Coordinates of C-alpha atoms in Angstrom, one line a residue:
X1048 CA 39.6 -35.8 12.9
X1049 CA 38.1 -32.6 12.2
X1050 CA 37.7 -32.9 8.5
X1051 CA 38.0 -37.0 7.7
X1052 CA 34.8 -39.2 7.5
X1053 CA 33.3 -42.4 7.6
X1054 CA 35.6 -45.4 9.1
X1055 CA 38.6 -43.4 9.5
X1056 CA 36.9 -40.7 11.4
X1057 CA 35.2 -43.4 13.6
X1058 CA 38.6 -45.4 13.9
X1059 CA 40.5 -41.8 15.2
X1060 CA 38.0 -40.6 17.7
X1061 CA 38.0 -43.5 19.5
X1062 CA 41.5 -43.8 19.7
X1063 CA 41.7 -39.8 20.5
X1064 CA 38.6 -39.6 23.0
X1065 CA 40.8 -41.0 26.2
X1066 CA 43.4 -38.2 25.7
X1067 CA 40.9 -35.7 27.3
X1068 CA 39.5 -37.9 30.0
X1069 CA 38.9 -36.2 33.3
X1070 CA 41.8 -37.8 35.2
X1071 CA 44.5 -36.5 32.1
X1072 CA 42.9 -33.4 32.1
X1073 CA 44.2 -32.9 35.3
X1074 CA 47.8 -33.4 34.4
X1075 CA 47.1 -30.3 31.9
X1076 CA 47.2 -27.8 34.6
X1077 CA 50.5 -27.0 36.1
X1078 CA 51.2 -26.0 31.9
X1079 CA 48.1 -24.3 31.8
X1080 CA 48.4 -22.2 35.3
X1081 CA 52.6 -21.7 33.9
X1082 CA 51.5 -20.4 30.9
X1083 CA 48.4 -18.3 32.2
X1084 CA 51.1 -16.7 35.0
X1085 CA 53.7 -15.9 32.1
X1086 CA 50.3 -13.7 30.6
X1087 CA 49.4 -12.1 33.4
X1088 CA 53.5 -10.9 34.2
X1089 CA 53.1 -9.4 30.9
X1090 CA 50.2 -7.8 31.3
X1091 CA 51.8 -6.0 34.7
X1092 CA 54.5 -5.0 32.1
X1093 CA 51.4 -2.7 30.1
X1094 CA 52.6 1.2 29.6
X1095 CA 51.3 4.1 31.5
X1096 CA 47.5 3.1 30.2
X1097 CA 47.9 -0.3 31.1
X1098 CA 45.6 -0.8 28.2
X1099 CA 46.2 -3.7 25.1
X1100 CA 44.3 -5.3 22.4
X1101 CA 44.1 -8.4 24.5
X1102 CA 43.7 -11.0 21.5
X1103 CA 47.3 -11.3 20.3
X1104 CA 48.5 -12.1 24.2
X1105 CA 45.5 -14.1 25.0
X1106 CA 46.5 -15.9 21.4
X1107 CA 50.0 -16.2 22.3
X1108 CA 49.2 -17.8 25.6
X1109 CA 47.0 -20.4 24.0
X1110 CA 49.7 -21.2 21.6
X1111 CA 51.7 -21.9 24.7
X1112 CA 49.4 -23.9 26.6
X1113 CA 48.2 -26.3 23.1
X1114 CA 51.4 -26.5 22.8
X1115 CA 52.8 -28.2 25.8
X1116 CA 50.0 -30.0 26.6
X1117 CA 49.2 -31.6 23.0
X1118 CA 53.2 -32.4 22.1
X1119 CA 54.8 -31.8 25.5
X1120 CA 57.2 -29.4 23.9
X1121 CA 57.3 -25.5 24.4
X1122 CA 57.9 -23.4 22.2
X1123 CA 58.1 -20.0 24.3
X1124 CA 55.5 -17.8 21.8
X1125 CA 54.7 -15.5 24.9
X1126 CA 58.7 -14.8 25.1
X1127 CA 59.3 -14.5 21.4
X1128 CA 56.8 -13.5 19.2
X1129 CA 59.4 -13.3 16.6
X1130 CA 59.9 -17.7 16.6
X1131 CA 59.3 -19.1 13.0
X1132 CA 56.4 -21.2 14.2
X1133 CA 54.4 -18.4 16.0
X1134 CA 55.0 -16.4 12.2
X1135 CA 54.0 -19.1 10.6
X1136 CA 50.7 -19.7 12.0
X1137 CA 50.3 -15.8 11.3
X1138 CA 51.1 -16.1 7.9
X1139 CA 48.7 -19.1 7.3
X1140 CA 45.9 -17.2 9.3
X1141 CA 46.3 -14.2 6.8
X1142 CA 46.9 -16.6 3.8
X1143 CA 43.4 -18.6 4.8
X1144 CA 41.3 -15.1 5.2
X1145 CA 42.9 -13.8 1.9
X1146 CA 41.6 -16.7 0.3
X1147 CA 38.3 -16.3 1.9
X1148 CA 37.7 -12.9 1.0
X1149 CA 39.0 -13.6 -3.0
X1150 CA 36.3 -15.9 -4.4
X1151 CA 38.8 -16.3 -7.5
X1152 CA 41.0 -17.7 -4.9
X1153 CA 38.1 -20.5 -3.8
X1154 CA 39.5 -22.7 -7.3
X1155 CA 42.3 -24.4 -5.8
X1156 CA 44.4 -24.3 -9.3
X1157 CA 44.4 -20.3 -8.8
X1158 CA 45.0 -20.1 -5.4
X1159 CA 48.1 -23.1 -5.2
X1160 CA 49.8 -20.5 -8.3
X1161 CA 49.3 -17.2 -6.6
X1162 CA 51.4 -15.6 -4.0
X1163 CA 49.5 -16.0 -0.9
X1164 CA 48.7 -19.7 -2.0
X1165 CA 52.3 -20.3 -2.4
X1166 CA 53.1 -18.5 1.1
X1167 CA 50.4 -20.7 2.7
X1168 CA 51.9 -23.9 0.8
X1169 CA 55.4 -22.9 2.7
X1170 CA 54.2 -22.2 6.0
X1171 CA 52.5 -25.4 5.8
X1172 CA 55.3 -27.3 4.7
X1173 CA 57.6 -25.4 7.9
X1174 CA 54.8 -26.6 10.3
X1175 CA 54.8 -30.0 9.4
X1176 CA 58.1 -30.5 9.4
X1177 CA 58.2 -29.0 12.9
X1178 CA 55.9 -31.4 13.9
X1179 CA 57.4 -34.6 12.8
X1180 CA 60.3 -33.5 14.4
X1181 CA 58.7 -33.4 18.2
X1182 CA 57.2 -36.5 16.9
X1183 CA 60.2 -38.8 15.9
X1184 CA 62.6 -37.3 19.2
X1185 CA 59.4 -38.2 21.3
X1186 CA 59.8 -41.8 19.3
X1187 CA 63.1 -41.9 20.2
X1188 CA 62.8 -41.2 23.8
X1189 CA 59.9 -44.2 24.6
X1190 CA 61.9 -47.0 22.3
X1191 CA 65.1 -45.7 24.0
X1192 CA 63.7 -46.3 27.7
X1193 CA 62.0 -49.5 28.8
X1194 CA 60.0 -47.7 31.5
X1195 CA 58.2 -45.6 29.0
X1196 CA 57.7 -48.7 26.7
X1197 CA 56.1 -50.2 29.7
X1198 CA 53.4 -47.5 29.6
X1199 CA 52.5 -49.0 26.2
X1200 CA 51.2 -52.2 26.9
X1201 CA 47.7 -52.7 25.8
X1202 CA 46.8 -53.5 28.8
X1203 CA 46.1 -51.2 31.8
X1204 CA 46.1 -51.7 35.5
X1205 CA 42.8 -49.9 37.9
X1206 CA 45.0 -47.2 38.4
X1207 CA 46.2 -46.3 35.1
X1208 CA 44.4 -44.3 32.9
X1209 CA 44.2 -46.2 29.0
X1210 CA 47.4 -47.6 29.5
X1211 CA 49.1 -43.9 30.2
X1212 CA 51.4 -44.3 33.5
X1213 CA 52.4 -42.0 36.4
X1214 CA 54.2 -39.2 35.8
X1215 CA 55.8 -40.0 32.4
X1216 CA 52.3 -39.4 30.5
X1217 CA 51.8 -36.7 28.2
X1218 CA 48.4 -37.7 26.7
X1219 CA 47.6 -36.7 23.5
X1220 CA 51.0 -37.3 21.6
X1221 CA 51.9 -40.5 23.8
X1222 CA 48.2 -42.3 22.7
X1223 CA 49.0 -41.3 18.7
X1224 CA 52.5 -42.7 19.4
X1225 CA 51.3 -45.8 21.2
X1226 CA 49.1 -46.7 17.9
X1227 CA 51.8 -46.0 15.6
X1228 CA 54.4 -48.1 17.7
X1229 CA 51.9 -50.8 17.7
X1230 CA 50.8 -50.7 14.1
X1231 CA 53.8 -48.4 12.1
X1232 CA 52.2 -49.9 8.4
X1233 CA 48.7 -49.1 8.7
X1234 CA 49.2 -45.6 11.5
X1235 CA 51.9 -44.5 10.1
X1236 CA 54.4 -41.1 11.4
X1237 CA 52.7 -39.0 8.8
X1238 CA 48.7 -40.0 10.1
X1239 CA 50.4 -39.0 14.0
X1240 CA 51.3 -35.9 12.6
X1241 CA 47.6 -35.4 11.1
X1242 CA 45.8 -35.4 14.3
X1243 CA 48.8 -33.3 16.0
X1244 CA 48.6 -30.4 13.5
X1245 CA 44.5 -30.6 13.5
X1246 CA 44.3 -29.8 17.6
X1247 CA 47.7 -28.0 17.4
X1248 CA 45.9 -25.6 14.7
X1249 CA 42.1 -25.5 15.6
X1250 CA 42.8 -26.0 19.3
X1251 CA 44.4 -22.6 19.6
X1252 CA 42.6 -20.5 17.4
X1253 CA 39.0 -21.1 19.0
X1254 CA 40.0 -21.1 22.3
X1255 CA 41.9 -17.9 22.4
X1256 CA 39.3 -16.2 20.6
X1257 CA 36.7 -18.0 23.8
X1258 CA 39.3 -16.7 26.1
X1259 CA 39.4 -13.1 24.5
X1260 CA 35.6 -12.3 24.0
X1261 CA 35.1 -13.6 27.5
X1262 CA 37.5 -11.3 29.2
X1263 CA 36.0 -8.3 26.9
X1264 CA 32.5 -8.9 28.2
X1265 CA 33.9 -9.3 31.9
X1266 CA 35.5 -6.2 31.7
X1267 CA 32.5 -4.4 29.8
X1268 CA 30.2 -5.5 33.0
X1269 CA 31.6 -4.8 35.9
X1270 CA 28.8 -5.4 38.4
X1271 CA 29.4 -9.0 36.6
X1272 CA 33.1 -8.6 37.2
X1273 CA 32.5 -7.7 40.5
X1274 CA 30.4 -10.9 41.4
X1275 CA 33.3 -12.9 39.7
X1276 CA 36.1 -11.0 42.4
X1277 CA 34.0 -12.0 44.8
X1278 CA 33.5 -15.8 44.1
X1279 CA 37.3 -15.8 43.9
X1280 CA 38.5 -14.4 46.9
X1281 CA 35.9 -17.0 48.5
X1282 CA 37.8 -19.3 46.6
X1283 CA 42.0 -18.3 47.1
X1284 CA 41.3 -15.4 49.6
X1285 CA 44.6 -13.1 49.1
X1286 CA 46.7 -15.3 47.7
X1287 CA 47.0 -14.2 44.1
X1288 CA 49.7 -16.9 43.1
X1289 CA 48.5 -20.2 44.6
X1290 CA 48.1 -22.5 41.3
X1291 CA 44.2 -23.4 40.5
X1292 CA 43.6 -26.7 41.1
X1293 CA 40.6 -29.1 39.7
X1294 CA 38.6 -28.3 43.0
X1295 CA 39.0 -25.0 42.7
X1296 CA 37.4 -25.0 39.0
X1297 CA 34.2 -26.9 40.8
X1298 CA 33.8 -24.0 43.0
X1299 CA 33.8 -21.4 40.2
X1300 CA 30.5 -21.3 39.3
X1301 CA 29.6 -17.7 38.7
X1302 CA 32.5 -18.0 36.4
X1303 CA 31.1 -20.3 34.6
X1304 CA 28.1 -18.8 33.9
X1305 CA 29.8 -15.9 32.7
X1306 CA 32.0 -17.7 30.4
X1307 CA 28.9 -19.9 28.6
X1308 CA 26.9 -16.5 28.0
X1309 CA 30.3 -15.2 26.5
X1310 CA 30.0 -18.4 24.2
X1311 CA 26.3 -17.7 23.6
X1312 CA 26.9 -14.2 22.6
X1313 CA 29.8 -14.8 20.6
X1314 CA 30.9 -18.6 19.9
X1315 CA 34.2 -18.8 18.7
X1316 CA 33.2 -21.2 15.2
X1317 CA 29.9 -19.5 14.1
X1318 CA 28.6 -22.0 11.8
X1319 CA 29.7 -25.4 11.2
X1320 CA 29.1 -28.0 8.4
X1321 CA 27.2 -31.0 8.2
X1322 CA 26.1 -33.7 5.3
X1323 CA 22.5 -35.3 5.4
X1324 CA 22.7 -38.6 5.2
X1325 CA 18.9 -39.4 4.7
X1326 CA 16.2 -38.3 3.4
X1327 CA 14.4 -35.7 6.0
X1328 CA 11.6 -33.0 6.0
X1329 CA 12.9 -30.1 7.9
X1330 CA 9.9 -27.1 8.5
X1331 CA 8.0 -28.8 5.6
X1332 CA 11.1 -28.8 3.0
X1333 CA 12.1 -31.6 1.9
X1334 CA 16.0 -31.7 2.5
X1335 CA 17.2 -35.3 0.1
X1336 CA 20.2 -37.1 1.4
X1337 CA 23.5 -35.8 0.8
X1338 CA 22.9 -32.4 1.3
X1339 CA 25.1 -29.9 2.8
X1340 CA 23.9 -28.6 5.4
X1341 CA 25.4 -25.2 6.9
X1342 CA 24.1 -24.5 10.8
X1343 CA 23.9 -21.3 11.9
X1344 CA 25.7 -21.4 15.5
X1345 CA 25.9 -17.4 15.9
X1346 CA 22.1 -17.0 14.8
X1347 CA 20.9 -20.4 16.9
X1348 CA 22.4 -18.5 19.9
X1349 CA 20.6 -15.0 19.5
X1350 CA 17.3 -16.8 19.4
X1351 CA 14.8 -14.1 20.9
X1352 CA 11.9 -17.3 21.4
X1353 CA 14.5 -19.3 23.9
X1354 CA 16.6 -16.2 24.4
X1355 CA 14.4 -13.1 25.6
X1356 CA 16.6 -9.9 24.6
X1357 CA 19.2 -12.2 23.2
X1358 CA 21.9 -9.3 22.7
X1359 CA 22.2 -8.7 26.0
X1360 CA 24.8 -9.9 28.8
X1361 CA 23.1 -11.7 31.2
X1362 CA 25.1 -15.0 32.8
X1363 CA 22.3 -15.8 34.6
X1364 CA 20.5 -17.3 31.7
X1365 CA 23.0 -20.0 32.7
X1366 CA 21.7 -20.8 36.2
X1367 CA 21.2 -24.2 36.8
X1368 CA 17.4 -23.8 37.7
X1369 CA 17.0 -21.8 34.0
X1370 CA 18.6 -24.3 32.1
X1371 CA 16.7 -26.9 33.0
X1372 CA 14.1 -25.4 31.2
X1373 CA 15.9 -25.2 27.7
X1374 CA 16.6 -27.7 25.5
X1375 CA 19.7 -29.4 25.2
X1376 CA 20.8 -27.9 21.4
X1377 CA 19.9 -24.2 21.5
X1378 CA 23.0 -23.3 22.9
X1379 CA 26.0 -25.1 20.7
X1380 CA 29.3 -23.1 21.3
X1381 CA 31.3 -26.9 20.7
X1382 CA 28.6 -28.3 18.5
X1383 CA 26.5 -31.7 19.2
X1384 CA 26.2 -35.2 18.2
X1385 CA 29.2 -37.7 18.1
X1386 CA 31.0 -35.1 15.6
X1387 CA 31.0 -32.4 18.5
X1388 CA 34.5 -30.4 19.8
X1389 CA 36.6 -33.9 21.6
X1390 CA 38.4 -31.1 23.4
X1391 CA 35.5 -28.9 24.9
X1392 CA 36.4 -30.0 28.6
X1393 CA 39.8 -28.8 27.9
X1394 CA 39.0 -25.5 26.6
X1395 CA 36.3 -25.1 29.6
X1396 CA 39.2 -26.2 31.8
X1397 CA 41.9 -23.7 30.4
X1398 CA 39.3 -20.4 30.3
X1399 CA 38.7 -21.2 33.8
X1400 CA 42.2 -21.3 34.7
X1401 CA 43.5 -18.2 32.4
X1402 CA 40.5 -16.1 33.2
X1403 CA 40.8 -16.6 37.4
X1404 CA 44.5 -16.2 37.5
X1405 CA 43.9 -12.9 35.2
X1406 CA 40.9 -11.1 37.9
X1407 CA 42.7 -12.6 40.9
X1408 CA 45.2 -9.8 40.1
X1409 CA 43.4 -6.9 37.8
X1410 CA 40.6 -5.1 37.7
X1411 CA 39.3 -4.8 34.0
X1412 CA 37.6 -2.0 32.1
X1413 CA 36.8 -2.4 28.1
X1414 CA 37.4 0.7 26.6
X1415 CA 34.7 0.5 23.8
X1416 CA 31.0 -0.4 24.2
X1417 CA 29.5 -3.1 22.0
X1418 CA 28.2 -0.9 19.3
X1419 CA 31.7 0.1 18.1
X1420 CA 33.3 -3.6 18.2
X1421 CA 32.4 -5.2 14.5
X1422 CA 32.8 -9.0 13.8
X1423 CA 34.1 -11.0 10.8
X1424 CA 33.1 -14.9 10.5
X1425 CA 36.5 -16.7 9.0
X1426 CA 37.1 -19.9 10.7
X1427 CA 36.7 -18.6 14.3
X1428 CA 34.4 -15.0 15.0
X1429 CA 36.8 -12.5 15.3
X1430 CA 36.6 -8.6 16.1
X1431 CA 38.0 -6.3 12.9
X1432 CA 39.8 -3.9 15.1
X1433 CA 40.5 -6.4 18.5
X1434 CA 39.4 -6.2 21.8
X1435 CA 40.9 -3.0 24.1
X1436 CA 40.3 -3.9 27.6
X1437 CA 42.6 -1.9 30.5
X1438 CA 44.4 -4.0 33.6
X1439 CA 44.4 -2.0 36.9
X1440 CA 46.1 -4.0 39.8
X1441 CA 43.2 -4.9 42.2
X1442 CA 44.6 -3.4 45.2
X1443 CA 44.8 0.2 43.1
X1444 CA 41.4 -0.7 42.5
X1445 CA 40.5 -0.6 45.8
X1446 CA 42.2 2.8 46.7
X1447 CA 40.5 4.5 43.6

């Protein structure tokens, strides 16, 4: 999906687009509050500091939730860090920026015969077959039971949701499944496996990094932070361990404000890629059909015309009475058109979730200011030396 075009793009985001309807979405969040309460146990576990660079346990979390959610199979990366997928996607993540940073490495024939191109090639190889292997025993389990095979049928009752059934659903991989099952010769295992790596990969990566700048700004601003506690306890009152439902994400609106100036400042894919596919006149230029076109997400957000003091922190740029006043594409943290992110409700859904169940319990304080914390563009925006942020129980908090 995220790098096919023409028919075959059309073709697969209309068959993927009902695997993160609203109503499925909701299925998601039992994983997504598990896995969230797994992070913030660990983060109680912290040394005498209580300090960590919070992007490899916000990154481990989100391998978790994509994870479950996308293939219904866990994989336990929050547990052990040492599993051969969870090395894996580090290798390739090192592989990819080693590649970026080598322009020799940019011709594919050099790259495919040097070491990190051969490591990358293996890794690759591993995940796959990793994937096709949750694929075919989740074959096996709907052709082996005829209630699951029911859930198949083209067509749907009012109170099923595309066809997906009661409790038995697990969206994403049951809808690739369902076309393969349908049609093995022209959607074959390999083209299920395609789409499953694409979210299992990108899904991740941008939305821990979302997760990780977010909580890094939270904790830099505590009068923010503070506004945020209070919304919450409005919201759950003491209990720190009820799960977060969907009405409970409606009410969190402070948070949300908070989390779309994170994106603003720092959007986790900083530029993306487009092809023009007419002539246009752009500013005067003439930009002829079949251009590439490279848009500058990081820069569109730090515009000082829409943005006044565009560096700075301020959620309430984000209120509903100012955004009214902006137009719809000058802030793009999941891109636009009918090639934007198919899974930004998801990632908006599983901040929410990781981010509350994280402040119902801590107090956060960054340990650097902005100036010291420097960036690098690969695929995602990422801080050269991570984010340091310090977790102090909320009630010790209180008696400081």
């Amino acid at each position: 999906l995220l790098t096919s075009s023409g028919s075959k793009w059309r073709s697969r985001r209309k068959l993927l687009t009902p695997a993160f309807h609203f109503r499925i979405l909701e299925d998601f969040l039992p994983a997504v509050n598990d896995q969230s309460n797994i992070l913030v146990r660990k983060l109680g576990q912290l040394g005498k500091d209580r300090s960590c660079n919070i992007v490899p346990l916000v990154t481990l979390c989100a391998l978790d939730i994509i994870c479950e959610t996308i293939m219904g199979y866990t994989i336990n990366a929050q547990s052990n860090q040492d599993s051969e997928y969870v090395q894996a996607i580090k290798v390739l993540g090192h592989s990819f920026t080693r590649r970026l940073e080598t322009p020799l490495y940019w011709i594919d024939a050099i790259f495919q015969l040097s070491k990190p191109g051969r490591e990358f090639a293996r890794k690759v190889k591993e995940l796959h077959q990793f994937t096709l292997k949750v694929i075919r025993e989740r074959k096996r389990e709907i052709l082996s039971c005829p209630e699951l095979q029911e859930s198949y049928e083209e067509t749907a009752s009012e109170s099923d949701v595309y066809g997906l059934k009661g409790t038995a659903r697990k969206p994403f991989l049951d809808i690739l499944l369902r076309e393969h099952i349908k049609d093995p010769e022209n959607f074959t295992e390999e083209h299920v496996r395609e789409e499953v790596d694409t979210f299992m990969f990108e899904g991740h990566d941008t939305t821990a990094m979302g997760m990780s700048w977010a909580i890094y700004l939270i904790a830099l601003h505590e009068e923010h932070q503070d506004l945020i506690h209070q919304e919450l306890d409005t919201i759950f009152g003491s209990d720190k361990t009820r799960p977060v439902t969907s009405e409970d994400l409606k009410q969190m609106k402070y948070m949300e404000c908070c989390l779309k100036e994170s994106q603003r400042l720092y959007p986790s894919v900083p530029f993306i890629s487009r092809k023009c596919e007419e002539d246009a006149v752009i500013c005067g230029r003439k930009v002829p059909k079949g251009t590439d076109i490279q848009v500058a997400i990081y820069n569109l957000h730090h515009d000082e015309q829409v943005f006044p003091k565009p560096d700075e922190f301020r959620p309430d740029r984000f209120f509903p009475e100012k955004c009214e006043r902006k137009t719809c594409f000058c802030v793009r943290p999941f891109s636009a058109g009918p090639r934007n992110c198919i899974g930004q409700r998801f990632a908006m859904m599983e901040e929410k979730v990781v981010i509350a169940n994280i402040l119902r319990n801590y107090k956060l304080v960054a340990l650097h200011y902005r100036d010291k914390i420097h960036v690098m563009a690969e695929l995602v925006l990422r801080p050269t030396s991570g984010l340091h942020v310090k977790f102090i129980p909320r009630e010790s908090a209180k008696q400081q």
